[in-house]
């Protein structure tokens, strides 16, 4: 897709930029190189990001850093990254260096946290870091500040292939996620798999059912008019089938994300994505 | 409770002969339920003869002609609990509380449609005896 090249050239993921002479020779060959470098999966195995199903205007909005509102959250994230925080008055940057140092990190979350003995998503990892290394309170799930920091870190993996954690404990977590994904729930008695595996591409009223690959979180949804995390999106679906949603940041949501990430292994990270 | 009766029923055949209520179904009321996507939910998955609803689902067969394909008892059973016909059906059980998981608090104990609403919808669907109008070629 052309968008990959534009994003690769946008400066956020310079290592993915194909050599200049190849770009000059033929634009499509640049696209091929970018796709190979990014380990992009898709066309070959039938998996596609919802990006591919979106209107050209929305794809353009996502691809252009000046029109993608997610970049505003990343900008706020940059400020928070550099700002001393908590009782220890230490900034993220003091330990981690520039945010660019976090390249590739988001691509393998959720991951296992040895100290607490549980799986954590990227937002939970940021909160653990705050508590353990800054002497700060955890940020509220879904809050602007946590979304901003998560977006900043996720942005550093843009263009990279999803590479699920290899921690052995994560295998069982993914199993829990898969079981939840296949469990019918709510008054409408539907499982995630009912729609997103078996009926993807069909239309639910006006909406084309996506394959549910979590390539772009946190993401800016036009229906939300703001950034949101995967938990929020999953809660929307659960409420849609009239089920009691799991709590934000719950182990159930972490397990679901771990399964979805494994299902999307090799697909290109695109946070902050735009979605209708 | 009907749900309990359903769970205990050994053999339903392919239909529910007995109406759920004493009041005969009203096809006009049924059309209002089916034609309002957020109320009946039908058009989320099925297309039907509702020209005013611009987008209709493609996940299940069109409702046009369903009154010719299925008898009233067959329609009633499929709306009450389509799992009785096909355990893998994606169609929500509109009037059964059996075997549901993690129902949201504000919907607990409620079926999607009341008994009378089921009868109204059945009465409406029974009138849909014409096959779908072929789509105009562009």
Short mmCIF file of C-alpha atoms in Angstrom, two decimals:
data_model
loop_
_atom_site.label_atom_id
_atom_site.label_comp_id
_atom_site.label_asym_id
_atom_site.label_seq_id
_atom_site.Cartn_x
_atom_site.Cartn_y
_atom_site.Cartn_z
CA UNK A 1 0.00 0.00 0.00
CA UNK A 2 1.19 3.45 -0.80
CA UNK A 3 0.58 4.59 2.74
CA UNK A 4 3.45 2.48 4.01
CA UNK A 5 5.90 4.37 1.88
CA UNK A 6 4.54 7.72 2.89
CA UNK A 7 4.68 6.76 6.53
CA UNK A 8 8.13 5.30 6.18
CA UNK A 9 9.23 8.54 4.58
CA UNK A 10 7.43 10.62 7.19
CA UNK A 11 10.41 10.46 9.49
CA UNK A 12 8.83 8.57 12.37
CA UNK A 13 10.43 5.26 11.44
CA UNK A 14 13.57 6.25 9.53
CA UNK A 15 15.06 2.77 9.62
CA UNK A 16 12.25 1.55 7.38
CA UNK A 17 12.99 4.06 4.68
CA UNK A 18 14.02 2.26 1.51
CA UNK A 19 17.28 3.38 -0.08
CA UNK A 20 16.85 6.59 -2.04
CA UNK A 21 17.97 5.21 -5.38
CA UNK A 22 15.33 2.49 -5.21
CA UNK A 23 12.69 5.08 -4.45
CA UNK A 24 13.77 7.18 -7.38
CA UNK A 25 13.80 4.27 -9.81
CA UNK A 26 10.24 3.21 -9.18
CA UNK A 27 7.79 4.13 -6.50
CA UNK A 28 6.26 0.68 -6.36
CA UNK A 29 9.59 -0.97 -5.75
CA UNK A 30 10.01 1.33 -2.78
CA UNK A 31 6.67 0.08 -1.53
CA UNK A 32 7.79 -3.51 -1.90
CA UNK A 33 11.00 -2.83 0.00
CA UNK A 34 9.12 -1.05 2.76
CA UNK A 35 6.64 -3.90 3.00
CA UNK A 36 9.40 -6.49 3.21
CA UNK A 37 11.38 -4.48 5.76
CA UNK A 38 8.26 -4.06 7.84
CA UNK A 39 7.59 -7.77 7.64
CA UNK A 40 4.13 -6.82 6.48
CA UNK A 41 1.67 -9.66 6.34
CA UNK A 42 -1.67 -9.36 4.68
CA UNK A 43 -2.33 -9.94 1.04
CA UNK A 44 -0.75 -13.38 1.12
CA UNK A 45 -2.71 -14.85 4.01
CA UNK A 46 -5.94 -12.87 3.79
CA UNK A 47 -5.34 -10.80 6.93
CA UNK A 48 -5.92 -7.11 6.40
CA UNK A 49 -5.84 -4.08 8.62
CA UNK A 50 -9.04 -2.06 8.75
CA UNK A 51 -6.84 0.64 7.21
CA UNK A 52 -7.27 -1.18 3.90
CA UNK A 53 -11.07 -1.02 4.16
CA UNK A 54 -11.24 2.69 4.96
CA UNK A 55 -12.16 5.49 2.60
CA UNK A 56 -9.13 7.10 0.88
CA UNK A 57 -9.75 10.35 2.81
CA UNK A 58 -9.40 8.54 6.13
CA UNK A 59 -6.27 6.72 5.00
CA UNK A 60 -4.80 10.05 3.93
CA UNK A 61 -5.72 11.54 7.32
CA UNK A 62 -3.90 8.71 9.07
CA UNK A 63 -0.84 8.89 6.82
CA UNK A 64 -0.28 12.64 7.16
CA UNK A 65 1.21 13.52 10.52
CA UNK A 66 -0.13 17.04 10.17
CA UNK A 67 -3.73 15.89 9.80
CA UNK A 68 -3.63 12.83 12.06
CA UNK A 69 -5.00 14.03 15.42
CA UNK A 70 -3.22 11.16 17.17
CA UNK A 71 0.00 13.07 16.74
CA UNK A 72 -1.36 15.76 19.08
CA UNK A 73 -1.57 13.14 21.80
CA UNK A 74 1.97 12.03 20.99
CA UNK A 75 3.05 15.65 21.33
CA UNK A 76 1.49 15.85 24.78
CA UNK A 77 3.23 12.55 25.47
CA UNK A 78 6.57 14.13 24.55
CA UNK A 79 5.99 16.86 27.12
CA UNK A 80 5.09 14.33 29.81
CA UNK A 81 8.05 12.17 28.83
CA UNK A 82 10.44 15.02 29.58
CA UNK A 83 8.68 16.27 32.71
CA UNK A 84 9.96 15.21 36.17
CA UNK A 85 7.14 13.35 37.88
CA UNK A 86 6.23 11.76 41.20
CA UNK A 87 7.88 11.93 44.61
CA UNK A 88 11.22 11.04 43.01
CA UNK A 89 10.91 13.93 40.57
CA UNK A 90 12.36 11.92 37.76
CA UNK A 91 11.31 12.07 34.11
CA UNK A 92 10.83 9.08 31.79
CA UNK A 93 13.58 10.56 29.64
CA UNK A 94 16.13 10.44 32.46
CA UNK A 95 16.13 6.63 32.41
CA UNK A 96 14.97 5.84 28.90
CA UNK A 97 16.53 8.69 26.94
CA UNK A 98 14.62 10.03 23.98
CA UNK A 99 11.24 8.50 23.20
CA UNK A 100 12.79 7.11 20.02
CA UNK A 101 14.65 4.69 22.25
CA UNK A 102 11.32 2.90 22.72
CA UNK A 103 11.27 1.77 19.08
CA UNK A 104 9.83 -1.72 18.82
CA UNK A 105 8.65 -1.91 22.43
CA UNK A 106 4.92 -1.55 21.76
CA UNK A 107 5.10 -4.20 19.04
CA UNK A 108 5.56 -6.99 21.58
CA UNK A 109 3.05 -5.93 24.22
CA UNK A 110 1.21 -7.26 26.22
CA UNK A 111 4.16 -8.78 28.08
CA UNK A 112 4.80 -10.63 31.31
CA UNK A 113 5.73 -8.65 34.43
CA UNK A 114 7.85 -10.85 36.68
CA UNK A 115 7.52 -8.64 39.74
CA UNK A 116 3.73 -8.67 39.88
CA UNK A 117 3.44 -12.10 38.27
CA UNK A 118 0.90 -11.04 35.68
CA UNK A 119 0.53 -10.00 32.09
CA UNK A 120 0.48 -6.25 31.48
CA UNK A 121 -0.42 -4.13 28.52
CA UNK A 122 1.59 -1.09 27.48
CA UNK A 123 -0.49 1.33 29.55
CA UNK A 124 -0.14 -0.87 32.63
CA UNK A 125 3.62 -1.05 32.04
CA UNK A 126 3.80 2.75 31.96
CA UNK A 127 1.86 2.90 35.22
CA UNK A 128 4.13 0.30 36.86
CA UNK A 129 7.11 2.34 35.75
CA UNK A 130 5.56 5.42 37.35
CA UNK A 131 4.99 3.62 40.63
CA UNK A 132 8.32 1.81 40.78
CA UNK A 133 10.71 4.39 39.38
CA UNK A 134 9.07 7.78 39.79
CA UNK A 135 7.25 7.34 43.08
CA UNK A 136 4.15 8.50 41.25
CA UNK A 137 0.51 7.46 41.36
CA UNK A 138 -0.70 5.35 38.45
CA UNK A 139 -2.56 7.36 35.83
CA UNK A 140 -6.22 6.58 35.40
CA UNK A 141 -6.97 4.10 32.61
CA UNK A 142 -8.16 5.95 29.55
CA UNK A 143 -7.03 9.33 30.92
CA UNK A 144 -5.57 11.90 28.55
CA UNK A 145 -2.14 11.67 30.19
CA UNK A 146 -1.94 7.88 29.99
CA UNK A 147 -3.24 7.88 26.42
CA UNK A 148 -0.66 10.53 25.53
CA UNK A 149 2.26 8.56 26.94
CA UNK A 150 1.00 5.29 25.46
CA UNK A 151 0.54 6.94 22.06
CA UNK A 152 4.06 8.34 22.20
CA UNK A 153 5.54 4.92 22.94
CA UNK A 154 3.33 3.13 20.39
CA UNK A 155 4.31 5.67 17.73
CA UNK A 156 7.93 4.55 18.03
CA UNK A 157 6.87 1.12 16.68
CA UNK A 158 4.97 2.50 13.71
CA UNK A 159 5.80 0.48 10.62
CA UNK A 160 7.24 -2.42 12.59
CA UNK A 161 5.75 -5.92 12.55
CA UNK A 162 3.72 -7.08 15.53
CA UNK A 163 6.01 -9.48 17.40
CA UNK A 164 4.25 -11.04 20.40
CA UNK A 165 6.14 -11.49 23.64
CA UNK A 166 8.16 -14.70 23.88
CA UNK A 167 7.81 -14.90 27.66
CA UNK A 168 6.70 -18.49 28.32
CA UNK A 169 3.97 -17.33 30.71
CA UNK A 170 2.27 -15.47 27.89
CA UNK A 171 1.28 -18.70 26.20
CA UNK A 172 -1.35 -19.40 28.86
CA UNK A 173 -2.49 -15.77 28.77
CA UNK A 174 -3.06 -16.00 25.02
CA UNK A 175 -5.01 -19.21 25.64
CA UNK A 176 -7.28 -17.35 28.06
CA UNK A 177 -7.71 -14.63 25.48
CA UNK A 178 -8.63 -17.09 22.78
CA UNK A 179 -11.20 -18.72 25.07
CA UNK A 180 -12.77 -15.33 25.81
CA UNK A 181 -12.72 -14.44 22.13
CA UNK A 182 -14.74 -17.57 21.37
CA UNK A 183 -17.22 -17.24 24.25
CA UNK A 184 -20.71 -16.11 23.38
CA UNK A 185 -21.79 -13.31 25.69
CA UNK A 186 -24.57 -10.92 26.47
CA UNK A 187 -28.27 -10.78 25.75
CA UNK A 188 -27.49 -11.09 22.02
CA UNK A 189 -25.37 -14.19 22.68
CA UNK A 190 -22.50 -13.40 20.32
CA UNK A 191 -18.78 -14.12 20.60
CA UNK A 192 -16.04 -11.93 19.13
CA UNK A 193 -15.27 -14.84 16.79
CA UNK A 194 -18.86 -14.98 15.55
CA UNK A 195 -18.44 -11.70 13.73
CA UNK A 196 -14.72 -11.01 13.42
CA UNK A 197 -13.63 -14.48 12.29
CA UNK A 198 -16.66 -15.88 10.51
CA UNK A 199 -18.41 -12.77 9.19
CA UNK A 200 -15.60 -10.25 8.67
CA UNK A 201 -16.15 -8.27 5.49
CA UNK A 202 -19.93 -8.56 5.81
CA UNK A 203 -22.05 -5.56 6.71
CA UNK A 204 -23.68 -5.05 10.08
CA UNK A 205 -26.22 -2.43 9.05
CA UNK A 206 -23.89 0.13 7.40
CA UNK A 207 -20.64 -0.96 9.01
CA UNK A 208 -18.23 -3.36 7.36
CA UNK A 209 -17.14 -5.89 9.98
CA UNK A 210 -13.36 -5.66 10.45
CA UNK A 211 -11.03 -8.61 11.04
CA UNK A 212 -10.20 -7.15 14.46
CA UNK A 213 -6.44 -6.79 14.22
CA UNK A 214 -5.15 -4.45 16.94
CA UNK A 215 -2.55 -2.75 14.77
CA UNK A 216 -3.30 0.88 15.56
CA UNK A 217 -3.97 1.43 19.28
CA UNK A 218 -4.24 3.89 20.85
CA UNK A 219 -6.33 5.15 17.97
CA UNK A 220 -8.42 8.15 17.05
CA UNK A 221 -11.98 7.15 16.18
CA UNK A 222 -14.24 9.63 14.47
CA UNK A 223 -17.16 8.20 16.45
CA UNK A 224 -15.29 9.05 19.67
CA UNK A 225 -13.81 12.34 18.45
CA UNK A 226 -10.79 11.50 20.57
CA UNK A 227 -8.11 8.93 21.23
CA UNK A 228 -8.99 5.70 22.93
CA UNK A 229 -7.34 2.44 23.85
CA UNK A 230 -8.18 -1.14 22.89
CA UNK A 231 -10.05 -1.65 26.16
CA UNK A 232 -12.47 1.04 25.16
CA UNK A 233 -13.02 -0.49 21.74
CA UNK A 234 -13.60 -3.93 23.28
CA UNK A 235 -16.05 -2.43 25.78
CA UNK A 236 -17.96 -0.89 22.87
CA UNK A 237 -18.37 -4.32 21.30
CA UNK A 238 -19.36 -5.92 24.61
CA UNK A 239 -22.01 -3.29 25.24
CA UNK A 240 -23.11 -3.81 21.64
CA UNK A 241 -23.96 -7.43 22.36
CA UNK A 242 -25.48 -6.28 25.68
CA UNK A 243 -22.85 -7.98 27.80
CA UNK A 244 -21.37 -6.67 31.04
CA UNK A 245 -18.02 -5.28 29.91
CA UNK A 246 -14.81 -6.28 31.64
CA UNK A 247 -13.17 -3.55 33.67
CA UNK A 248 -10.64 -1.24 32.02
CA UNK A 249 -7.18 -2.71 32.47
CA UNK A 250 -8.57 -6.06 33.64
CA UNK A 251 -6.71 -9.31 33.08
CA UNK A 252 -9.48 -10.35 30.70
CA UNK A 253 -8.75 -7.43 28.40
CA UNK A 254 -4.99 -8.03 28.63
CA UNK A 255 -5.59 -11.67 27.69
CA UNK A 256 -7.81 -10.68 24.77
CA UNK A 257 -5.19 -8.23 23.53
CA UNK A 258 -2.46 -10.86 23.87
CA UNK A 259 -4.50 -13.27 21.76
CA UNK A 260 -5.39 -10.62 19.17
CA UNK A 261 -1.74 -9.56 18.89
CA UNK A 262 -0.67 -13.17 18.30
CA UNK A 263 -3.42 -13.49 15.70
CA UNK A 264 -2.00 -10.38 14.03
CA UNK A 265 1.66 -11.47 14.27
CA UNK A 266 3.76 -9.85 11.56
CA UNK A 267 1.17 -7.24 10.65
CA UNK A 268 2.37 -3.68 10.60
CA UNK A 269 1.97 -1.47 13.67
CA UNK A 270 0.18 1.73 12.66
CA UNK A 271 -0.59 3.58 15.89
CA UNK A 272 -1.93 6.17 16.10
CA UNK A 273 -4.47 4.85 13.61
CA UNK A 274 -7.57 6.68 12.43
CA UNK A 275 -10.81 4.72 12.32
CA UNK A 276 -14.38 5.69 11.44
CA UNK B 1 -41.86 -18.87 32.28
CA UNK B 2 -41.56 -19.64 28.64
CA UNK B 3 -37.79 -19.93 28.80
CA UNK B 4 -38.08 -22.72 31.35
CA UNK B 5 -40.76 -24.39 29.27
CA UNK B 6 -38.47 -24.27 26.25
CA UNK B 7 -35.57 -25.77 28.10
CA UNK B 8 -37.75 -28.64 29.28
CA UNK B 9 -39.49 -29.28 26.01
CA UNK B 10 -38.21 -32.58 24.63
CA UNK B 11 -39.15 -32.13 20.99
CA UNK B 12 -40.25 -28.92 19.35
CA UNK B 13 -40.16 -30.21 15.84
CA UNK B 14 -39.42 -27.21 13.71
CA UNK B 15 -42.01 -24.89 15.14
CA UNK B 16 -43.92 -23.48 18.09
CA UNK B 17 -47.58 -24.08 17.35
CA UNK B 18 -48.98 -22.20 20.33
CA UNK B 19 -48.99 -18.38 20.25
CA UNK B 20 -47.15 -16.85 23.20
CA UNK B 21 -50.07 -14.56 24.05
CA UNK B 22 -53.84 -14.50 23.80
CA UNK B 23 -53.77 -11.30 21.74
CA UNK B 24 -53.22 -12.08 18.05
CA UNK B 25 -50.06 -10.58 16.56
CA UNK B 26 -50.42 -7.19 14.87
CA UNK B 27 -48.46 -7.08 11.60
CA UNK B 28 -48.36 -3.26 11.60
CA UNK B 29 -46.79 -3.21 15.06
CA UNK B 30 -44.46 -5.99 13.91
CA UNK B 31 -43.35 -3.97 10.88
CA UNK B 32 -42.49 -1.06 13.17
CA UNK B 33 -40.31 -3.33 15.29
CA UNK B 34 -38.55 -4.97 12.36
CA UNK B 35 -38.13 -1.72 10.42
CA UNK B 36 -36.45 0.15 13.29
CA UNK B 37 -32.89 -1.24 13.34
CA UNK B 38 -32.15 -0.23 16.91
CA UNK B 39 -35.37 -1.78 18.22
CA UNK B 40 -35.82 -5.09 16.45
CA UNK B 41 -32.14 -5.35 15.49
CA UNK B 42 -33.31 -7.46 12.51
CA UNK B 43 -31.91 -5.13 9.84
CA UNK B 44 -28.45 -5.17 11.40
CA UNK B 45 -28.03 -8.61 9.83
CA UNK B 46 -30.94 -9.10 7.41
CA UNK B 47 -32.07 -6.99 4.50
CA UNK B 48 -35.82 -6.50 4.19
CA UNK B 49 -38.49 -4.54 2.34
CA UNK B 50 -37.74 -1.23 4.10
CA UNK B 51 -36.74 1.31 1.44
CA UNK B 52 -36.43 4.02 4.11
CA UNK B 53 -33.56 2.21 5.82
CA UNK B 54 -30.58 3.06 3.61
CA UNK B 55 -28.16 0.43 4.86
CA UNK B 56 -29.18 -3.08 5.82
CA UNK B 57 -27.12 -6.02 6.95
CA UNK B 58 -25.63 -8.70 4.74
CA UNK B 59 -24.91 -11.27 7.44
CA UNK B 60 -28.09 -13.33 7.14
CA UNK B 61 -30.66 -14.17 4.45
CA UNK B 62 -33.02 -11.39 3.28
CA UNK B 63 -36.39 -11.33 5.01
CA UNK B 64 -38.25 -10.92 1.74
CA UNK B 65 -40.22 -14.07 1.03
CA UNK B 66 -39.66 -15.49 4.50
CA UNK B 67 -43.43 -15.78 4.97
CA UNK B 68 -43.52 -18.15 2.00
CA UNK B 69 -40.50 -20.16 3.11
CA UNK B 70 -41.52 -20.68 6.73
CA UNK B 71 -44.82 -21.38 8.47
CA UNK B 72 -46.03 -19.28 11.40
CA UNK B 73 -44.95 -21.91 13.97
CA UNK B 74 -41.53 -22.11 12.30
CA UNK B 75 -41.16 -18.33 12.34
CA UNK B 76 -42.19 -18.20 15.99
CA UNK B 77 -39.62 -20.78 17.06
CA UNK B 78 -36.80 -19.08 15.15
CA UNK B 79 -37.54 -15.73 16.75
CA UNK B 80 -38.04 -17.10 20.25
CA UNK B 81 -34.81 -19.12 20.15
CA UNK B 82 -33.14 -19.97 16.86
CA UNK B 83 -30.69 -22.21 18.72
CA UNK B 84 -33.52 -24.75 18.90
CA UNK B 85 -33.25 -25.08 15.13
CA UNK B 86 -29.48 -24.59 14.70
CA UNK B 87 -27.18 -24.48 17.72
CA UNK B 88 -24.56 -22.58 15.69
CA UNK B 89 -27.00 -19.88 14.60
CA UNK B 90 -25.76 -16.31 15.00
CA UNK B 91 -29.33 -15.09 15.50
CA UNK B 92 -29.88 -13.82 19.04
CA UNK B 93 -32.52 -15.63 21.10
CA UNK B 94 -35.25 -12.98 21.15
CA UNK B 95 -37.40 -14.51 23.84
CA UNK B 96 -35.27 -16.88 25.88
CA UNK B 97 -33.08 -16.44 28.93
CA UNK B 98 -31.57 -19.91 28.72
CA UNK B 99 -27.82 -20.41 28.53
CA UNK B 100 -26.76 -16.76 28.32
CA UNK B 101 -23.39 -15.61 29.67
CA UNK B 102 -22.40 -12.29 31.24
CA UNK B 103 -25.57 -10.44 30.30
CA UNK B 104 -25.15 -6.73 31.04
CA UNK B 105 -26.68 -5.54 34.27
CA UNK B 106 -29.33 -3.38 32.66
CA UNK B 107 -30.53 -6.25 30.44
CA UNK B 108 -30.51 -9.01 33.03
CA UNK B 109 -33.80 -10.88 33.29
CA UNK B 110 -35.16 -9.23 30.16
CA UNK B 111 -35.63 -10.86 26.81
CA UNK B 112 -34.88 -8.86 23.66
CA UNK B 113 -38.57 -8.84 22.71
CA UNK B 114 -41.63 -9.34 24.90
CA UNK B 115 -44.04 -12.17 24.14
CA UNK B 116 -46.45 -9.77 22.44
CA UNK B 117 -43.66 -8.21 20.39
CA UNK B 118 -42.67 -11.69 19.19
CA UNK B 119 -46.25 -12.33 18.10
CA UNK B 120 -46.37 -8.97 16.30
CA UNK B 121 -43.10 -9.68 14.47
CA UNK B 122 -44.28 -13.18 13.52
CA UNK B 123 -47.53 -11.73 12.17
CA UNK B 124 -45.57 -9.22 10.09
CA UNK B 125 -43.02 -11.70 8.75
CA UNK B 126 -45.86 -14.02 7.70
CA UNK B 127 -47.01 -11.28 5.33
CA UNK B 128 -43.62 -11.23 3.53
CA UNK B 129 -44.52 -13.76 0.87
CA UNK B 130 -42.98 -11.96 -2.12
CA UNK B 131 -39.40 -12.78 -3.10
CA UNK B 132 -36.80 -9.99 -2.96
CA UNK B 133 -36.96 -7.40 -5.71
CA UNK B 134 -33.85 -7.89 -7.85
CA UNK B 135 -31.34 -5.09 -7.37
CA UNK B 136 -31.22 -2.57 -10.14
CA UNK B 137 -28.06 -2.80 -12.17
CA UNK B 138 -26.05 0.37 -12.12
#
